[in-house]
């Protein structure tokens, strides 16, 4: 059973985005959520669970929600008691994409000059592992957000896609880049140019997700994996994530060199001595994250 409680961990007021400063003033007691469009809970040791919570719009991603999500991710990343982050939505929708109502009347000069979606990639700057638990629709920006995670699990009824072409636009938060790298050029091009969607079985077969669970078990299973990850040495986990992601940007030789440097650097940590001692002494490791 998941123990749900409200997030009370925050930076000082002047470090918060404007919407959250306003919320903090509005909700001064810890019994109320600091956020309007997401919920932040700590369902298990070392795990932060961020739930997109805009049900009437199928969690359509608009600026206030993105700012809250970024704030929650930054808070979890800088919280030493957190080792892994889970992002989820509702059983009907992870997120049905960027908010079309927010975008409809924007002009080229507005989106270009203000760099409209510049804040959408915060998840990719988080050092701790992020797991996406996708039930229902993950379309457009919702699919792109899921693909920014390090691991994606899907509910049996999950629907993935980049349907932007049907709106007269193309994906703008990484869809043409990350989907292509994850499932290959032909499949990604077909999805992006037709606007067709992908069900959970296809997403698993094509390597977009690593497991499928019944909708009511998905978040719990994702939290279980996040808990396991959070139980390992934090520096080793972060180094592994960093090495994997660096390797996706560069050629094999550079990636191998980078991996080896990180591997060597972990010999400077307490957790390396502890992990190896615990193995030899046939006891569980007591990692400290340093
Ligand atoms: N933006 C704003 N509102 C949205 C939305 C979105 N992306 N997706 C759904 N909603 C709203 C609907 O407008 C509707 O609100 P109202 O009741 O006020 O009309 C409510 O959510 C429920 O939606 P539907 O009635 O359409 O529900 P449905 O079950 O019939 O269909 C759906 C579900 C197939 C997901 C459909 O809502 C849909 O196609 N949504 C749009 C998906 C999309 O095109 N996403 C890409 C957006 S562009 C983008 O993301 C750009 C980028 O890369 C950054």
mmCIF file with all atom_site columns, N, CA, C and O and ligand atoms in Angstrom, residues 56-58 60 92 96-101 103 117 120 137 139-142 144 162-164 167 169-173, ligand 1:
data_model
loop_
_atom_site.group_PDB
_atom_site.id
_atom_site.type_symbol
_atom_site.label_atom_id
_atom_site.label_alt_id
_atom_site.label_comp_id
_atom_site.label_asym_id
_atom_site.label_entity_id
_atom_site.label_seq_id
_atom_site.pdbx_PDB_ins_code
_atom_site.Cartn_x
_atom_site.Cartn_y
_atom_site.Cartn_z
_atom_site.occupancy
_atom_site.B_iso_or_equiv
_atom_site.pdbx_formal_charge
_atom_site.auth_seq_id
_atom_site.auth_comp_id
_atom_site.auth_asym_id
_atom_site.auth_atom_id
_atom_site.pdbx_PDB_model_num
ATOM   1   N N   . UNK A 1 56  ? -9.210  17.223 -16.372 1.00 0.00 ? 56  UNK A N   1
ATOM   2   C CA  . UNK A 1 56  ? -10.195 17.681 -17.362 1.00 0.00 ? 56  UNK A CA  1
ATOM   3   C C   . UNK A 1 56  ? -9.576  17.880 -18.740 1.00 0.00 ? 56  UNK A C   1
ATOM   4   O O   . UNK A 1 56  ? -10.275 17.851 -19.747 1.00 0.00 ? 56  UNK A O   1
ATOM   5   N N   . UNK A 1 57  ? -8.292  18.119 -18.785 1.00 0.00 ? 57  UNK A N   1
ATOM   6   C CA  . UNK A 1 57  ? -7.602  18.326 -20.070 1.00 0.00 ? 57  UNK A CA  1
ATOM   7   C C   . UNK A 1 57  ? -6.720  17.139 -20.441 1.00 0.00 ? 57  UNK A C   1
ATOM   8   O O   . UNK A 1 57  ? -5.831  17.264 -21.284 1.00 0.00 ? 57  UNK A O   1
ATOM   9   N N   . UNK A 1 58  ? -6.971  16.000 -19.818 1.00 0.00 ? 58  UNK A N   1
ATOM   10  C CA  . UNK A 1 58  ? -6.140  14.806 -20.050 1.00 0.00 ? 58  UNK A CA  1
ATOM   11  C C   . UNK A 1 58  ? -4.646  15.134 -19.858 1.00 0.00 ? 58  UNK A C   1
ATOM   12  O O   . UNK A 1 58  ? -3.792  14.703 -20.618 1.00 0.00 ? 58  UNK A O   1
ATOM   13  N N   . UNK A 1 60  ? -3.050  17.785 -20.403 1.00 0.00 ? 60  UNK A N   1
ATOM   14  C CA  . UNK A 1 60  ? -2.400  18.590 -21.444 1.00 0.00 ? 60  UNK A CA  1
ATOM   15  C C   . UNK A 1 60  ? -1.352  19.487 -20.777 1.00 0.00 ? 60  UNK A C   1
ATOM   16  O O   . UNK A 1 60  ? -1.589  20.073 -19.710 1.00 0.00 ? 60  UNK A O   1
ATOM   17  N N   . UNK A 1 92  ? -6.329  7.340  -17.447 1.00 0.00 ? 92  UNK A N   1
ATOM   18  C CA  . UNK A 1 92  ? -6.815  7.709  -18.790 1.00 0.00 ? 92  UNK A CA  1
ATOM   19  C C   . UNK A 1 92  ? -5.714  8.381  -19.622 1.00 0.00 ? 92  UNK A C   1
ATOM   20  O O   . UNK A 1 92  ? -5.673  8.208  -20.841 1.00 0.00 ? 92  UNK A O   1
ATOM   21  N N   . UNK A 1 96  ? -1.857  14.198 -22.809 1.00 0.00 ? 96  UNK A N   1
ATOM   22  C CA  . UNK A 1 96  ? -2.319  14.195 -24.207 1.00 0.00 ? 96  UNK A CA  1
ATOM   23  C C   . UNK A 1 96  ? -1.611  15.243 -25.048 1.00 0.00 ? 96  UNK A C   1
ATOM   24  O O   . UNK A 1 96  ? -2.126  15.668 -26.079 1.00 0.00 ? 96  UNK A O   1
ATOM   25  N N   . UNK A 1 97  ? -0.435  15.661 -24.597 1.00 0.00 ? 97  UNK A N   1
ATOM   26  C CA  . UNK A 1 97  ? 0.364   16.559 -25.422 1.00 0.00 ? 97  UNK A CA  1
ATOM   27  C C   . UNK A 1 97  ? 0.390   17.976 -24.913 1.00 0.00 ? 97  UNK A C   1
ATOM   28  O O   . UNK A 1 97  ? -0.184  18.296 -23.871 1.00 0.00 ? 97  UNK A O   1
ATOM   29  N N   . UNK A 1 98  ? 1.059   18.823 -25.684 1.00 0.00 ? 98  UNK A N   1
ATOM   30  C CA  . UNK A 1 98  ? 1.060   20.251 -25.361 1.00 0.00 ? 98  UNK A CA  1
ATOM   31  C C   . UNK A 1 98  ? -0.381  20.742 -25.429 1.00 0.00 ? 98  UNK A C   1
ATOM   32  O O   . UNK A 1 98  ? -1.203  20.203 -26.176 1.00 0.00 ? 98  UNK A O   1
ATOM   33  N N   . UNK A 1 99  ? -0.669  21.774 -24.637 1.00 0.00 ? 99  UNK A N   1
ATOM   34  C CA  . UNK A 1 99  ? -2.043  22.284 -24.570 1.00 0.00 ? 99  UNK A CA  1
ATOM   35  C C   . UNK A 1 99  ? -2.364  23.050 -25.855 1.00 0.00 ? 99  UNK A C   1
ATOM   36  O O   . UNK A 1 99  ? -1.835  24.143 -26.091 1.00 0.00 ? 99  UNK A O   1
ATOM   37  N N   . UNK A 1 100 ? -3.217  22.461 -26.654 1.00 0.00 ? 100 UNK A N   1
ATOM   38  C CA  . UNK A 1 100 ? -3.546  23.047 -27.965 1.00 0.00 ? 100 UNK A CA  1
ATOM   39  C C   . UNK A 1 100 ? -4.280  24.380 -27.781 1.00 0.00 ? 100 UNK A C   1
ATOM   40  O O   . UNK A 1 100 ? -4.096  25.313 -28.563 1.00 0.00 ? 100 UNK A O   1
ATOM   41  N N   . UNK A 1 101 ? -5.034  24.472 -26.685 1.00 0.00 ? 101 UNK A N   1
ATOM   42  C CA  . UNK A 1 101 ? -5.764  25.743 -26.448 1.00 0.00 ? 101 UNK A CA  1
ATOM   43  C C   . UNK A 1 101 ? -4.776  26.866 -26.087 1.00 0.00 ? 101 UNK A C   1
ATOM   44  O O   . UNK A 1 101 ? -4.996  28.018 -26.444 1.00 0.00 ? 101 UNK A O   1
ATOM   45  N N   . UNK A 1 103 ? -1.756  27.004 -27.248 1.00 0.00 ? 103 UNK A N   1
ATOM   46  C CA  . UNK A 1 103 ? -0.893  27.283 -28.414 1.00 0.00 ? 103 UNK A CA  1
ATOM   47  C C   . UNK A 1 103 ? -1.619  27.927 -29.585 1.00 0.00 ? 103 UNK A C   1
ATOM   48  O O   . UNK A 1 103 ? -0.996  28.626 -30.393 1.00 0.00 ? 103 UNK A O   1
ATOM   49  N N   . UNK A 1 117 ? 8.900   26.688 -25.798 1.00 0.00 ? 117 UNK A N   1
ATOM   50  C CA  . UNK A 1 117 ? 9.027   25.444 -25.016 1.00 0.00 ? 117 UNK A CA  1
ATOM   51  C C   . UNK A 1 117 ? 10.457  25.236 -24.491 1.00 0.00 ? 117 UNK A C   1
ATOM   52  O O   . UNK A 1 117 ? 10.891  24.109 -24.268 1.00 0.00 ? 117 UNK A O   1
ATOM   53  N N   . UNK A 1 120 ? 10.851  22.962 -21.417 1.00 0.00 ? 120 UNK A N   1
ATOM   54  C CA  . UNK A 1 120 ? 10.237  21.644 -21.415 1.00 0.00 ? 120 UNK A CA  1
ATOM   55  C C   . UNK A 1 120 ? 11.190  20.485 -21.205 1.00 0.00 ? 120 UNK A C   1
ATOM   56  O O   . UNK A 1 120 ? 10.748  19.348 -21.059 1.00 0.00 ? 120 UNK A O   1
ATOM   57  N N   . UNK A 1 137 ? -3.193  7.813  -22.634 1.00 0.00 ? 137 UNK A N   1
ATOM   58  C CA  . UNK A 1 137 ? -2.569  8.558  -23.731 1.00 0.00 ? 137 UNK A CA  1
ATOM   59  C C   . UNK A 1 137 ? -1.228  9.180  -23.341 1.00 0.00 ? 137 UNK A C   1
ATOM   60  O O   . UNK A 1 137 ? -1.127  9.868  -22.322 1.00 0.00 ? 137 UNK A O   1
ATOM   61  N N   . UNK A 1 139 ? 0.661   11.346 -25.813 1.00 0.00 ? 139 UNK A N   1
ATOM   62  C CA  . UNK A 1 139 ? 0.667   11.856 -27.189 1.00 0.00 ? 139 UNK A CA  1
ATOM   63  C C   . UNK A 1 139 ? 1.450   13.167 -27.261 1.00 0.00 ? 139 UNK A C   1
ATOM   64  O O   . UNK A 1 139 ? 1.465   13.952 -26.301 1.00 0.00 ? 139 UNK A O   1
ATOM   65  N N   . UNK A 1 140 ? 2.043   13.414 -28.420 1.00 0.00 ? 140 UNK A N   1
ATOM   66  C CA  . UNK A 1 140 ? 2.750   14.678 -28.627 1.00 0.00 ? 140 UNK A CA  1
ATOM   67  C C   . UNK A 1 140 ? 3.744   14.939 -27.505 1.00 0.00 ? 140 UNK A C   1
ATOM   68  O O   . UNK A 1 140 ? 4.604   14.105 -27.198 1.00 0.00 ? 140 UNK A O   1
ATOM   69  N N   . UNK A 1 141 ? 3.595   16.097 -26.855 1.00 0.00 ? 141 UNK A N   1
ATOM   70  C CA  . UNK A 1 141 ? 4.491   16.446 -25.752 1.00 0.00 ? 141 UNK A CA  1
ATOM   71  C C   . UNK A 1 141 ? 4.444   15.433 -24.616 1.00 0.00 ? 141 UNK A C   1
ATOM   72  O O   . UNK A 1 141 ? 5.420   15.296 -23.866 1.00 0.00 ? 141 UNK A O   1
ATOM   73  N N   . UNK A 1 142 ? 3.339   14.700 -24.474 1.00 0.00 ? 142 UNK A N   1
ATOM   74  C CA  . UNK A 1 142 ? 3.243   13.664 -23.442 1.00 0.00 ? 142 UNK A CA  1
ATOM   75  C C   . UNK A 1 142 ? 4.165   12.502 -23.758 1.00 0.00 ? 142 UNK A C   1
ATOM   76  O O   . UNK A 1 142 ? 4.861   11.969 -22.873 1.00 0.00 ? 142 UNK A O   1
ATOM   77  N N   . UNK A 1 144 ? 6.763   12.824 -25.661 1.00 0.00 ? 144 UNK A N   1
ATOM   78  C CA  . UNK A 1 144 ? 8.107   13.406 -25.576 1.00 0.00 ? 144 UNK A CA  1
ATOM   79  C C   . UNK A 1 144 ? 8.590   13.473 -24.128 1.00 0.00 ? 144 UNK A C   1
ATOM   80  O O   . UNK A 1 144 ? 9.753   13.208 -23.840 1.00 0.00 ? 144 UNK A O   1
ATOM   81  N N   . UNK A 1 162 ? 2.888   10.633 -31.871 1.00 0.00 ? 162 UNK A N   1
ATOM   82  C CA  . UNK A 1 162 ? 3.268   12.024 -32.145 1.00 0.00 ? 162 UNK A CA  1
ATOM   83  C C   . UNK A 1 162 ? 2.299   12.522 -33.217 1.00 0.00 ? 162 UNK A C   1
ATOM   84  O O   . UNK A 1 162 ? 2.645   12.559 -34.402 1.00 0.00 ? 162 UNK A O   1
ATOM   85  N N   . UNK A 1 163 ? 1.085   12.922 -32.789 1.00 0.00 ? 163 UNK A N   1
ATOM   86  C CA  . UNK A 1 163 ? 0.062   13.289 -33.784 1.00 0.00 ? 163 UNK A CA  1
ATOM   87  C C   . UNK A 1 163 ? 0.106   14.746 -34.236 1.00 0.00 ? 163 UNK A C   1
ATOM   88  O O   . UNK A 1 163 ? -0.843  15.232 -34.846 1.00 0.00 ? 163 UNK A O   1
ATOM   89  N N   . UNK A 1 164 ? 1.228   15.437 -33.959 1.00 0.00 ? 164 UNK A N   1
ATOM   90  C CA  . UNK A 1 164 ? 1.315   16.872 -34.271 1.00 0.00 ? 164 UNK A CA  1
ATOM   91  C C   . UNK A 1 164 ? 1.022   17.175 -35.730 1.00 0.00 ? 164 UNK A C   1
ATOM   92  O O   . UNK A 1 164 ? 0.484   18.234 -36.057 1.00 0.00 ? 164 UNK A O   1
ATOM   93  N N   . UNK A 1 167 ? -2.136  18.561 -36.628 1.00 0.00 ? 167 UNK A N   1
ATOM   94  C CA  . UNK A 1 167 ? -2.417  19.936 -36.195 1.00 0.00 ? 167 UNK A CA  1
ATOM   95  C C   . UNK A 1 167 ? -1.679  20.955 -37.055 1.00 0.00 ? 167 UNK A C   1
ATOM   96  O O   . UNK A 1 167 ? -1.694  22.153 -36.768 1.00 0.00 ? 167 UNK A O   1
ATOM   97  N N   . UNK A 1 169 ? 1.619   21.008 -37.419 1.00 0.00 ? 169 UNK A N   1
ATOM   98  C CA  . UNK A 1 169 ? 2.952   21.272 -36.846 1.00 0.00 ? 169 UNK A CA  1
ATOM   99  C C   . UNK A 1 169 ? 3.745   19.964 -36.800 1.00 0.00 ? 169 UNK A C   1
ATOM   100 O O   . UNK A 1 169 ? 3.241   18.926 -37.255 1.00 0.00 ? 169 UNK A O   1
ATOM   101 N N   . UNK A 1 170 ? 4.943   20.035 -36.254 1.00 0.00 ? 170 UNK A N   1
ATOM   102 C CA  . UNK A 1 170 ? 5.722   18.814 -36.026 1.00 0.00 ? 170 UNK A CA  1
ATOM   103 C C   . UNK A 1 170 ? 6.035   18.738 -34.533 1.00 0.00 ? 170 UNK A C   1
ATOM   104 O O   . UNK A 1 170 ? 5.864   19.724 -33.813 1.00 0.00 ? 170 UNK A O   1
ATOM   105 N N   . UNK A 1 171 ? 6.490   17.586 -34.052 1.00 0.00 ? 171 UNK A N   1
ATOM   106 C CA  . UNK A 1 171 ? 6.881   17.517 -32.638 1.00 0.00 ? 171 UNK A CA  1
ATOM   107 C C   . UNK A 1 171 ? 7.959   18.561 -32.347 1.00 0.00 ? 171 UNK A C   1
ATOM   108 O O   . UNK A 1 171 ? 8.829   18.798 -33.187 1.00 0.00 ? 171 UNK A O   1
ATOM   109 N N   . UNK A 1 172 ? 7.895   19.162 -31.157 1.00 0.00 ? 172 UNK A N   1
ATOM   110 C CA  . UNK A 1 172 ? 8.847   20.241 -30.864 1.00 0.00 ? 172 UNK A CA  1
ATOM   111 C C   . UNK A 1 172 ? 9.648   20.013 -29.599 1.00 0.00 ? 172 UNK A C   1
ATOM   112 O O   . UNK A 1 172 ? 10.538  20.795 -29.274 1.00 0.00 ? 172 UNK A O   1
ATOM   113 N N   . UNK A 1 173 ? 9.336   18.949 -28.869 1.00 0.00 ? 173 UNK A N   1
ATOM   114 C CA  . UNK A 1 173 ? 10.061  18.706 -27.617 1.00 0.00 ? 173 UNK A CA  1
ATOM   115 C C   . UNK A 1 173 ? 10.831  17.386 -27.695 1.00 0.00 ? 173 UNK A C   1
ATOM   116 O O   . UNK A 1 173 ? 10.913  16.642 -26.719 1.00 0.00 ? 173 UNK A O   1
HETATM 117 N N1  . LIG B 2 .   ? -4.614  20.224 -25.446 1.00 0.00 ? 1   LIG B N1  1
HETATM 118 C C1  . LIG B 2 .   ? -5.665  20.810 -24.860 1.00 0.00 ? 1   LIG B C1  1
HETATM 119 N N2  . LIG B 2 .   ? -6.774  20.128 -24.470 1.00 0.00 ? 1   LIG B N2  1
HETATM 120 C C2  . LIG B 2 .   ? -6.773  18.804 -24.687 1.00 0.00 ? 1   LIG B C2  1
HETATM 121 C C3  . LIG B 2 .   ? -5.704  18.121 -25.286 1.00 0.00 ? 1   LIG B C3  1
HETATM 122 C C4  . LIG B 2 .   ? -4.571  18.899 -25.661 1.00 0.00 ? 1   LIG B C4  1
HETATM 123 N N3  . LIG B 2 .   ? -3.450  18.355 -26.193 1.00 0.00 ? 1   LIG B N3  1
HETATM 124 N N4  . LIG B 2 .   ? -6.025  16.818 -25.378 1.00 0.00 ? 1   LIG B N4  1
HETATM 125 C C5  . LIG B 2 .   ? -7.241  16.683 -24.842 1.00 0.00 ? 1   LIG B C5  1
HETATM 126 N N5  . LIG B 2 .   ? -7.702  17.877 -24.423 1.00 0.00 ? 1   LIG B N5  1
HETATM 127 C C6  . LIG B 2 .   ? -8.988  18.175 -23.807 1.00 0.00 ? 1   LIG B C6  1
HETATM 128 C C7  . LIG B 2 .   ? -10.094 18.191 -24.818 1.00 0.00 ? 1   LIG B C7  1
HETATM 129 O O1  . LIG B 2 .   ? -10.145 19.429 -25.501 1.00 0.00 ? 1   LIG B O1  1
HETATM 130 C C8  . LIG B 2 .   ? -11.294 17.926 -23.943 1.00 0.00 ? 1   LIG B C8  1
HETATM 131 O O2  . LIG B 2 .   ? -11.628 19.124 -23.289 1.00 0.00 ? 1   LIG B O2  1
HETATM 132 P P1  . LIG B 2 .   ? -13.151 19.687 -23.353 1.00 0.00 ? 1   LIG B P1  1
HETATM 133 O O3  . LIG B 2 .   ? -13.948 18.657 -22.593 1.00 0.00 ? 1   LIG B O3  1
HETATM 134 O O4  . LIG B 2 .   ? -13.061 21.013 -22.679 1.00 0.00 ? 1   LIG B O4  1
HETATM 135 O O5  . LIG B 2 .   ? -13.519 19.724 -24.796 1.00 0.00 ? 1   LIG B O5  1
HETATM 136 C C9  . LIG B 2 .   ? -10.747 16.971 -22.885 1.00 0.00 ? 1   LIG B C9  1
HETATM 137 O O6  . LIG B 2 .   ? -9.344  17.128 -22.907 1.00 0.00 ? 1   LIG B O6  1
HETATM 138 C C10 . LIG B 2 .   ? -11.048 15.522 -23.200 1.00 0.00 ? 1   LIG B C10 1
HETATM 139 O O7  . LIG B 2 .   ? -10.595 15.251 -24.516 1.00 0.00 ? 1   LIG B O7  1
HETATM 140 P P2  . LIG B 2 .   ? -11.502 14.537 -25.626 1.00 0.00 ? 1   LIG B P2  1
HETATM 141 O O8  . LIG B 2 .   ? -12.928 14.904 -25.431 1.00 0.00 ? 1   LIG B O8  1
HETATM 142 O O9  . LIG B 2 .   ? -10.900 14.837 -26.954 1.00 0.00 ? 1   LIG B O9  1
HETATM 143 O O10 . LIG B 2 .   ? -11.301 13.003 -25.209 1.00 0.00 ? 1   LIG B O10 1
HETATM 144 P P3  . LIG B 2 .   ? -11.333 11.749 -26.165 1.00 0.00 ? 1   LIG B P3  1
HETATM 145 O O11 . LIG B 2 .   ? -11.260 10.561 -25.251 1.00 0.00 ? 1   LIG B O11 1
HETATM 146 O O12 . LIG B 2 .   ? -12.431 11.825 -27.125 1.00 0.00 ? 1   LIG B O12 1
HETATM 147 O O13 . LIG B 2 .   ? -9.950  11.822 -27.014 1.00 0.00 ? 1   LIG B O13 1
HETATM 148 C C11 . LIG B 2 .   ? -7.594  12.139 -27.300 1.00 0.00 ? 1   LIG B C11 1
HETATM 149 C C12 . LIG B 2 .   ? -8.729  11.718 -26.354 1.00 0.00 ? 1   LIG B C12 1
HETATM 150 C C13 . LIG B 2 .   ? -7.471  11.127 -28.445 1.00 0.00 ? 1   LIG B C13 1
HETATM 151 C C14 . LIG B 2 .   ? -6.300  12.142 -26.496 1.00 0.00 ? 1   LIG B C14 1
HETATM 152 C C15 . LIG B 2 .   ? -7.881  13.538 -27.884 1.00 0.00 ? 1   LIG B C15 1
HETATM 153 O O14 . LIG B 2 .   ? -8.204  14.412 -26.810 1.00 0.00 ? 1   LIG B O14 1
HETATM 154 C C16 . LIG B 2 .   ? -6.761  14.140 -28.637 1.00 0.00 ? 1   LIG B C16 1
HETATM 155 O O15 . LIG B 2 .   ? -6.512  13.778 -29.790 1.00 0.00 ? 1   LIG B O15 1
HETATM 156 N N6  . LIG B 2 .   ? -6.033  15.098 -28.033 1.00 0.00 ? 1   LIG B N6  1
HETATM 157 C C17 . LIG B 2 .   ? -4.994  15.848 -28.702 1.00 0.00 ? 1   LIG B C17 1
HETATM 158 C C18 . LIG B 2 .   ? -3.714  15.029 -28.866 1.00 0.00 ? 1   LIG B C18 1
HETATM 159 C C19 . LIG B 2 .   ? -2.658  15.822 -29.597 1.00 0.00 ? 1   LIG B C19 1
HETATM 160 O O16 . LIG B 2 .   ? -2.834  16.239 -30.716 1.00 0.00 ? 1   LIG B O16 1
HETATM 161 N N7  . LIG B 2 .   ? -1.476  16.026 -28.952 1.00 0.00 ? 1   LIG B N7  1
HETATM 162 C C20 . LIG B 2 .   ? -0.393  16.773 -29.512 1.00 0.00 ? 1   LIG B C20 1
HETATM 163 C C21 . LIG B 2 .   ? -0.435  18.203 -29.064 1.00 0.00 ? 1   LIG B C21 1
HETATM 164 S S1  . LIG B 2 .   ? 0.783   19.222 -29.867 1.00 0.00 ? 1   LIG B S1  1
HETATM 165 C C22 . LIG B 2 .   ? 2.242   18.948 -29.051 1.00 0.00 ? 1   LIG B C22 1
HETATM 166 O O17 . LIG B 2 .   ? 2.302   18.159 -28.115 1.00 0.00 ? 1   LIG B O17 1
HETATM 167 C C23 . LIG B 2 .   ? 3.429   19.738 -29.541 1.00 0.00 ? 1   LIG B C23 1
HETATM 168 C C24 . LIG B 2 .   ? 4.735   19.342 -28.977 1.00 0.00 ? 1   LIG B C24 1
HETATM 169 O O18 . LIG B 2 .   ? 5.375   18.441 -29.443 1.00 0.00 ? 1   LIG B O18 1
HETATM 170 C C25 . LIG B 2 .   ? 5.357   20.113 -27.898 1.00 0.00 ? 1   LIG B C25 1
#
